[in-house]
Structures are given as C-alpha cells and as structure tokens.
C-alpha cells in the first residue's frame, strides 16, 4: 500500500513539474529527491507468561514458558523486556519473589539472555523485518531454593516489551 | 503563472500524501503479566516418642517429669494442630485425669485445634501434678491419642 503511494507521489511531482518548464530547446536541470522515513511496528505473541510451582517437590509445570515477537519495518531496532516492579507480589501473603530470579532468553540461543530488571535491557537487535516468522523467547525461574519457604498463593508482576530505534527523528513522540 | 500554480499544487499534493504515508513515531510499548502459582502443601510426622509412659510413686510424692513428643510439619500454609484422646480420663483401675497438655509451652485443650503459621515443628507435652489428685490406686492407666495437623 505504502509503495503505491510513494509511486503516485513521485509521478505526480514529476508530471506537474515537467509541465511547469517552458519548451525551449535549451536543457534545464532539476532533481528529484525522495525521503524514505523509518517505519517500524512489532507484535508479541502471548504477552502473559504463566508458571506453576510445586514447592514441596521443587518441580515447575511449564518451567520454561515461551512467547515470541515479530518485527515489520525498515529501520534498525532494539528489543527490550523489563518489569514494572522489582518483585512478584502476592495479593494474599506478604511474601515477595525478586524478579532477578526470572531470566529471559532466546529459545534458539541460550547465550543471549537477560536477568529481568526494572530497567530496559536490550535482548536482541536487528534491522527491518525479521525474515523468519517469529523470534521465540523463553522464560524461566532460577535459584528458587534461595527463597526458602514460600507461602502458597499467586504472585505476579507486570512486564513491558519495548522496541526502540535510533533511526527515528529526535523528539518524535511515542504513540 | 499557470505553470507556477501547477508546481504549487503538486507541492501541496506531495506534502499531503507524505504526511499520511511516512510514520515518524516509534512503535508503542506492549504490556503483559508474569504470574507464578505456588501450590499448597502440608506434610507432618511425629517424633519417635509418640507413646508416652509415666511412672508415679506416691510414697516419694515426686511428680513424674513432663514428657513430650514433637510434631514435625513441612508446609507453606497456615495449619492447626490438635490432640484427641479416646477419653478425657486415662482408663485403668479407676479414672485418672489426662494431665496438663501444652503445645510449645502454651496450654492446649484436648480436641481443640491450635493455629500455627507455617511453623516447621510443634512440641506437644504432657505434665502431671499428682499433688492435686486423689491417691490413685496402683495400676496401669492409659489412653490413646490422635495427633492431627490440618490446613487452616
């Protein structure tokens, strides 16, 4: 859709500009410039990540939960994941679980990972549309034994998925 | 003049289409939630001294030392402990009171749950004060006890 608009814009400018010039025999010099602006969007499949933990046996159900994201566009990008708070908190007990016990990594490359924090940390970088359909991430909890006796219940923390790019004009406002 | 007007019109058209084609804002953040469900568990066991035996000699008048058993609990929920007896008296030649029951040093009534908050152990003890009892007839007195731990 955007390609067609570019073409029509260019054709309109060229045709109208040509008719503005006189039909002298002498050549006239002009120029055409097209400014391509950066375009970027991303989607995250499975925004919420769910775990179940049997503390007595130490067994996680779905210890490795997964989600994925895809990028469409033409700009350089950096993908970050960070938490809204430093702790997973429970609504029915005072116990908290530090988010530092959560790790996020690429599913196809364990060496690329972050330990979750409240600051944006770049997990992946790229340029333009991801050629494969999605980049898969995996989440898991680490060092749960260091937490001692956890009170039973549900714990939760909000997470933010962020795509940034240095190709956008300085001072552009986020949507 | 006509040509100048055409150029100006084309410029207006270009600017109008450009503003709707080119995105100048980076994509907005997306939000999710990480949740962890920690399952409940409650496991308990008794110490080795679940059976308590007392010897009392009225002649010396010394009360037997208190004896106790330990209830071991592994849990991540609040729980209650209780001790039930088949009878409020020890059965024997003649009835004899069950004695004074305590849990972690605090009085504990028979058949009455006592609340605990994820504590790992509880010490249940029995004491007898024969100075306040009548002269018991010699013999063996016993009762059966049931220790219970349940999620609160």
Short mmCIF file of C-alpha atoms in Angstrom, two decimals:
data_model
loop_
_atom_site.label_atom_id
_atom_site.label_comp_id
_atom_site.label_asym_id
_atom_site.label_seq_id
_atom_site.Cartn_x
_atom_site.Cartn_y
_atom_site.Cartn_z
CA UNK A 1 0.00 0.00 0.00
CA UNK A 2 2.76 2.36 1.03
CA UNK A 3 4.76 1.50 -2.12
CA UNK A 4 1.90 2.58 -4.39
CA UNK A 5 1.56 5.86 -2.55
CA UNK A 6 5.29 6.52 -3.00
CA UNK A 7 4.95 5.84 -6.74
CA UNK A 8 1.92 8.10 -7.23
CA UNK A 9 3.57 10.87 -5.28
CA UNK A 10 6.68 10.67 -7.39
CA UNK A 11 4.73 10.52 -10.67
CA UNK A 12 2.54 13.46 -9.70
CA UNK A 13 5.51 15.57 -8.81
CA UNK A 14 7.41 14.68 -11.94
CA UNK A 15 4.49 15.23 -14.33
CA UNK A 16 3.43 18.55 -12.85
CA UNK A 17 6.99 19.75 -12.54
CA UNK A 18 7.64 18.87 -16.20
CA UNK A 19 4.67 20.91 -17.35
CA UNK A 20 5.95 23.92 -15.45
CA UNK A 21 9.02 24.17 -17.61
CA UNK A 22 8.98 26.04 -20.89
CA UNK A 23 9.51 24.12 -24.11
CA UNK A 24 12.77 25.78 -25.05
CA UNK A 25 15.38 23.87 -26.91
CA UNK A 26 17.90 24.53 -24.09
CA UNK A 27 18.23 21.78 -21.48
CA UNK A 28 17.12 22.61 -17.93
CA UNK A 29 18.49 20.83 -14.93
CA UNK A 30 16.45 19.78 -11.95
CA UNK A 31 16.39 17.00 -9.40
CA UNK A 32 14.12 14.62 -7.66
CA UNK A 33 14.61 13.55 -4.07
CA UNK A 34 12.60 11.06 -2.17
CA UNK A 35 12.91 10.95 1.59
CA UNK A 36 12.16 7.48 2.98
CA UNK A 37 11.07 7.73 6.55
CA UNK A 38 11.60 4.91 9.04
CA UNK A 39 8.71 2.58 9.65
CA UNK A 40 8.61 0.11 12.49
CA UNK A 41 5.99 -2.00 14.24
CA UNK A 42 6.12 -5.16 16.29
CA UNK A 43 3.79 -7.77 17.70
CA UNK A 44 4.21 -10.03 20.69
CA UNK A 45 2.52 -13.40 20.69
CA UNK A 46 1.46 -14.47 24.19
CA UNK A 47 2.01 -11.32 26.23
CA UNK A 48 1.30 -13.06 29.54
CA UNK A 49 3.69 -15.68 30.94
CA UNK A 50 2.31 -18.26 33.40
CA UNK A 51 4.10 -20.68 35.73
CA UNK A 52 3.04 -23.23 38.34
CA UNK A 53 5.45 -24.31 41.07
CA UNK A 54 5.19 -27.27 43.46
CA UNK A 55 7.47 -26.05 46.22
CA UNK A 56 7.48 -29.35 48.11
CA UNK A 57 8.89 -31.31 45.18
CA UNK A 58 10.68 -28.36 43.59
CA UNK A 59 9.02 -29.11 40.28
CA UNK A 60 7.80 -26.45 37.88
CA UNK A 61 4.98 -27.06 35.50
CA UNK A 62 5.98 -25.21 32.38
CA UNK A 63 9.24 -24.07 33.94
CA UNK A 64 10.10 -22.77 30.55
CA UNK A 65 7.20 -20.72 29.30
CA UNK A 66 7.53 -19.18 25.91
CA UNK A 67 6.42 -16.31 23.80
CA UNK A 68 7.57 -14.75 20.56
CA UNK A 69 7.68 -11.48 18.70
CA UNK A 70 7.93 -10.30 15.12
CA UNK A 71 9.05 -7.00 13.63
CA UNK A 72 7.88 -5.28 10.46
CA UNK A 73 9.61 -2.25 9.04
CA UNK A 74 12.78 -0.86 7.54
CA UNK A 75 14.71 0.60 10.49
CA UNK A 76 17.34 -0.52 12.92
CA UNK A 77 15.71 -1.76 16.11
CA UNK A 78 16.49 -2.89 19.62
CA UNK A 79 14.15 -5.15 21.59
CA UNK A 80 13.97 -4.96 25.38
CA UNK A 81 11.93 -6.61 28.11
CA UNK A 82 11.72 -5.19 31.60
CA UNK A 83 9.45 -5.34 34.65
CA UNK A 84 7.19 -2.74 36.20
CA UNK A 85 8.37 -3.65 39.72
CA UNK A 86 11.33 -5.25 41.44
CA UNK A 87 9.21 -8.06 42.89
CA UNK A 88 6.49 -10.53 42.06
CA UNK A 89 3.96 -9.71 44.72
CA UNK A 90 1.15 -11.76 46.14
CA UNK A 91 -2.31 -10.46 46.91
CA UNK A 92 -2.80 -12.83 49.82
CA UNK A 93 0.54 -13.02 51.60
CA UNK A 94 3.38 -10.62 52.44
CA UNK A 95 5.95 -12.80 50.70
CA UNK A 96 7.64 -11.42 47.59
CA UNK A 97 9.80 -13.01 44.94
CA UNK A 98 12.61 -10.86 43.48
CA UNK A 99 12.31 -10.54 39.71
CA UNK A 100 16.04 -11.20 39.48
CA UNK A 101 15.05 -14.86 39.71
CA UNK A 102 13.46 -14.56 36.24
CA UNK A 103 15.53 -15.00 33.11
CA UNK A 104 14.51 -14.30 29.54
CA UNK A 105 16.49 -15.78 26.67
CA UNK A 106 16.35 -16.62 23.02
CA UNK A 107 14.93 -20.08 22.56
CA UNK A 108 17.48 -20.94 19.88
CA UNK A 109 20.50 -19.47 21.67
CA UNK A 110 20.90 -19.76 25.44
CA UNK A 111 23.85 -17.40 25.40
CA UNK A 112 21.55 -14.48 24.59
CA UNK A 113 19.63 -13.71 27.76
CA UNK A 114 18.83 -11.11 30.37
CA UNK A 115 18.01 -11.40 34.04
CA UNK A 116 14.86 -9.38 34.43
CA UNK A 117 15.19 -5.92 35.98
CA UNK A 118 13.14 -2.74 36.11
CA UNK A 119 15.41 -1.05 33.55
CA UNK A 120 15.21 -1.72 29.84
CA UNK A 121 17.93 -4.09 28.79
CA UNK A 122 18.43 -4.85 25.12
CA UNK A 123 17.86 -8.52 24.47
CA UNK A 124 18.00 -8.51 20.69
CA UNK A 125 18.89 -6.11 17.87
CA UNK A 126 18.12 -6.18 14.17
CA UNK A 127 17.30 -4.26 11.04
CA UNK A 128 13.97 -4.26 9.31
CA UNK A 129 11.51 -7.08 9.09
CA UNK A 130 12.63 -10.34 10.66
CA UNK A 131 12.98 -12.74 7.76
CA UNK A 132 11.72 -15.70 9.77
CA UNK A 133 8.16 -15.67 11.04
CA UNK A 134 8.99 -15.03 14.69
CA UNK A 135 11.77 -14.82 17.20
CA UNK A 136 10.96 -17.12 20.10
CA UNK A 137 11.80 -16.30 23.69
CA UNK A 138 11.79 -18.49 26.75
CA UNK A 139 11.29 -17.54 30.35
CA UNK A 140 12.26 -19.43 33.43
CA UNK A 141 12.88 -19.11 37.16
CA UNK A 142 16.30 -19.67 38.66
CA UNK A 143 17.67 -20.29 42.17
CA UNK A 144 14.28 -20.88 43.74
CA UNK A 145 15.94 -22.75 46.62
CA UNK A 146 17.46 -19.47 47.78
CA UNK A 147 13.98 -18.13 48.53
CA UNK A 148 13.36 -20.56 51.38
CA UNK A 149 9.82 -21.41 52.41
CA UNK A 150 7.50 -19.60 50.01
CA UNK A 151 3.94 -19.01 51.13
CA UNK A 152 1.43 -20.68 48.84
CA UNK A 153 -0.51 -18.41 46.53
CA UNK A 154 -0.32 -16.41 43.31
CA UNK A 155 2.48 -13.95 42.58
CA UNK A 156 2.55 -11.50 39.67
CA UNK A 157 4.49 -8.65 38.10
CA UNK A 158 3.80 -6.55 35.02
CA UNK A 159 6.27 -6.70 32.15
CA UNK A 160 6.90 -4.27 29.32
CA UNK A 161 8.02 -5.24 25.83
CA UNK A 162 9.74 -2.35 24.05
CA UNK A 163 11.10 -1.77 20.56
CA UNK A 164 13.29 1.28 20.10
CA UNK A 165 15.19 2.68 17.13
CA UNK A 166 17.82 5.37 16.62
CA UNK A 167 16.57 5.86 13.04
CA UNK A 168 13.56 7.88 14.13
CA UNK A 169 13.76 11.69 14.21
CA UNK A 170 14.92 13.14 17.50
CA UNK A 171 11.98 14.35 19.55
CA UNK A 172 9.41 12.13 17.90
CA UNK A 173 6.68 11.28 20.31
CA UNK A 174 5.79 7.64 21.06
CA UNK A 175 2.28 6.66 20.05
CA UNK B 1 1.64 31.88 -13.91
CA UNK B 2 -0.35 28.82 -14.85
CA UNK B 3 2.75 26.68 -14.59
CA UNK B 4 3.67 28.19 -11.24
CA UNK B 5 0.20 27.30 -9.97
CA UNK B 6 0.69 23.73 -11.13
CA UNK B 7 4.00 23.47 -9.30
CA UNK B 8 2.47 24.86 -6.14
CA UNK B 9 -0.46 22.44 -6.38
CA UNK B 10 1.89 19.48 -6.85
CA UNK B 11 3.86 20.54 -3.80
CA UNK B 12 0.66 20.67 -1.76
CA UNK B 13 -0.33 17.22 -3.00
CA UNK B 14 3.11 15.80 -2.20
CA UNK B 15 3.07 17.22 1.33
CA UNK B 16 -0.44 15.93 1.97
CA UNK B 17 0.31 12.39 0.82
CA UNK B 18 3.68 12.34 2.60
CA UNK B 19 2.15 13.19 5.96
CA UNK B 20 -0.16 10.19 5.71
CA UNK B 21 2.46 7.78 4.34
CA UNK B 22 5.52 8.33 6.45
CA UNK B 23 5.41 7.25 10.11
CA UNK B 24 7.58 9.39 12.37
CA UNK B 25 6.74 7.71 15.69
CA UNK B 26 8.47 4.60 17.04
CA UNK B 27 6.16 1.71 18.00
CA UNK B 28 4.41 1.84 21.33
CA UNK B 29 5.33 -0.46 24.22
CA UNK B 30 3.33 -3.61 24.83
CA UNK B 31 2.35 -4.90 28.26
CA UNK B 32 1.96 -8.35 29.78
CA UNK B 33 1.99 -10.07 33.17
CA UNK B 34 4.24 -12.78 34.57
CA UNK B 35 2.44 -14.92 37.14
CA UNK B 36 3.71 -17.68 39.39
CA UNK B 37 1.30 -20.01 41.14
CA UNK B 38 2.91 -21.65 44.20
CA UNK B 39 0.95 -24.77 45.10
CA UNK B 40 -0.02 -25.57 48.69
CA UNK B 41 1.49 -28.45 50.61
CA UNK B 42 1.25 -29.83 54.15
CA UNK B 43 3.14 -32.86 55.42
CA UNK B 44 3.62 -33.87 59.05
CA UNK B 45 5.16 -36.62 61.09
CA UNK B 46 5.56 -37.42 64.76
CA UNK B 47 8.77 -37.75 66.67
CA UNK B 48 9.99 -41.04 67.99
CA UNK B 49 8.35 -40.52 71.37
CA UNK B 50 4.74 -40.70 70.24
CA UNK B 51 3.97 -43.13 73.06
CA UNK B 52 4.44 -41.55 76.46
CA UNK B 53 4.92 -43.51 79.66
CA UNK B 54 4.88 -42.14 83.16
CA UNK B 55 5.75 -43.80 86.43
CA UNK B 56 4.43 -42.34 89.66
CA UNK B 57 5.38 -43.31 93.17
CA UNK B 58 3.03 -41.83 95.71
CA UNK B 59 5.42 -42.58 98.52
CA UNK B 60 8.05 -40.20 97.21
CA UNK B 61 5.44 -37.75 96.12
CA UNK B 62 7.56 -36.66 93.20
CA UNK B 63 5.57 -35.92 90.11
CA UNK B 64 6.87 -37.60 87.01
CA UNK B 65 8.77 -35.37 84.66
CA UNK B 66 6.78 -33.98 81.76
CA UNK B 67 7.17 -35.86 78.58
CA UNK B 68 6.61 -34.59 75.08
CA UNK B 69 6.51 -35.57 71.51
CA UNK B 70 7.39 -33.43 68.55
CA UNK B 71 5.12 -32.85 65.62
CA UNK B 72 7.20 -32.17 62.53
CA UNK B 73 5.48 -30.18 59.83
CA UNK B 74 6.51 -29.11 56.34
CA UNK B 75 4.11 -26.60 54.94
CA UNK B 76 3.66 -23.31 53.13
CA UNK B 77 0.22 -22.63 54.52
CA UNK B 78 -1.10 -21.90 57.98
CA UNK B 79 -2.07 -25.05 59.85
CA UNK B 80 -3.63 -26.22 63.09
CA UNK B 81 -2.58 -28.98 65.45
CA UNK B 82 -4.81 -30.84 67.86
CA UNK B 83 -4.62 -33.84 70.14
CA UNK B 84 -7.57 -36.11 70.63
CA UNK B 85 -7.94 -38.78 73.29
CA UNK B 86 -10.31 -41.70 73.37
CA UNK B 87 -11.45 -40.43 76.73
CA UNK B 88 -10.80 -37.38 78.85
CA UNK B 89 -9.60 -39.73 81.58
CA UNK B 90 -6.93 -42.32 81.43
CA UNK B 91 -8.66 -45.64 81.68
CA UNK B 92 -7.47 -48.02 84.32
CA UNK B 93 -8.33 -49.29 87.74
CA UNK B 94 -10.04 -46.04 88.25
CA UNK B 95 -10.14 -42.99 86.06
CA UNK B 96 -7.19 -40.60 86.15
CA UNK B 97 -7.11 -37.23 84.55
CA UNK B 98 -5.33 -36.77 81.27
CA UNK B 99 -2.90 -34.31 82.79
CA UNK B 100 -1.90 -30.88 81.61
CA UNK B 101 -1.34 -30.60 77.92
CA UNK B 102 0.80 -27.88 76.36
CA UNK B 103 1.95 -27.05 72.87
CA UNK B 104 5.16 -25.06 72.55
CA UNK B 105 4.79 -24.17 76.22
CA UNK B 106 1.24 -22.83 75.96
CA UNK B 107 -1.79 -24.66 77.39
CA UNK B 108 -3.58 -26.84 74.91
CA UNK B 109 -7.02 -28.31 75.40
CA UNK B 110 -7.88 -31.75 74.19
CA UNK B 111 -9.73 -31.90 70.88
CA UNK B 112 -9.21 -28.18 70.30
CA UNK B 113 -7.14 -27.11 67.24
CA UNK B 114 -4.29 -24.71 67.85
CA UNK B 115 -3.26 -22.42 64.98
CA UNK B 116 0.28 -22.26 63.64
CA UNK B 117 1.71 -20.13 60.82
CA UNK B 118 3.87 -22.31 58.61
CA UNK B 119 5.92 -23.33 61.66
CA UNK B 120 8.11 -26.29 60.98
CA UNK B 121 7.70 -28.07 64.32
CA UNK B 122 5.44 -28.07 67.36
CA UNK B 123 6.28 -29.59 70.71
CA UNK B 124 3.36 -31.24 72.48
CA UNK B 125 3.98 -32.15 76.10
CA UNK B 126 2.09 -33.80 78.95
CA UNK B 127 2.59 -32.99 82.61
CA UNK B 128 1.08 -34.46 85.72
CA UNK B 129 0.65 -32.89 89.11
CA UNK B 130 -0.37 -35.67 91.43
CA UNK B 131 -0.37 -33.37 94.44
CA UNK B 132 -3.77 -32.14 93.37
CA UNK B 133 -5.16 -35.53 92.58
CA UNK B 134 -6.55 -38.05 94.99
CA UNK B 135 -4.50 -41.01 95.98
CA UNK B 136 -4.56 -43.08 92.80
CA UNK B 137 -4.86 -46.81 93.12
CA UNK B 138 -1.79 -48.61 91.85
CA UNK B 139 -2.09 -49.91 88.37
CA UNK B 140 -1.73 -49.02 84.75
CA UNK B 141 -3.71 -46.20 83.25
CA UNK B 142 -3.70 -45.45 79.59
CA UNK B 143 -5.43 -43.69 76.82
CA UNK B 144 -4.93 -43.49 73.10
CA UNK B 145 -4.07 -40.26 71.42
CA UNK B 146 -4.54 -38.99 67.92
CA UNK B 147 -2.36 -36.13 66.73
CA UNK B 148 -3.88 -34.15 63.87
CA UNK B 149 -2.45 -31.44 61.66
CA UNK B 150 -4.68 -29.76 59.14
CA UNK B 151 -4.55 -26.75 56.85
CA UNK B 152 -6.17 -23.79 58.48
#
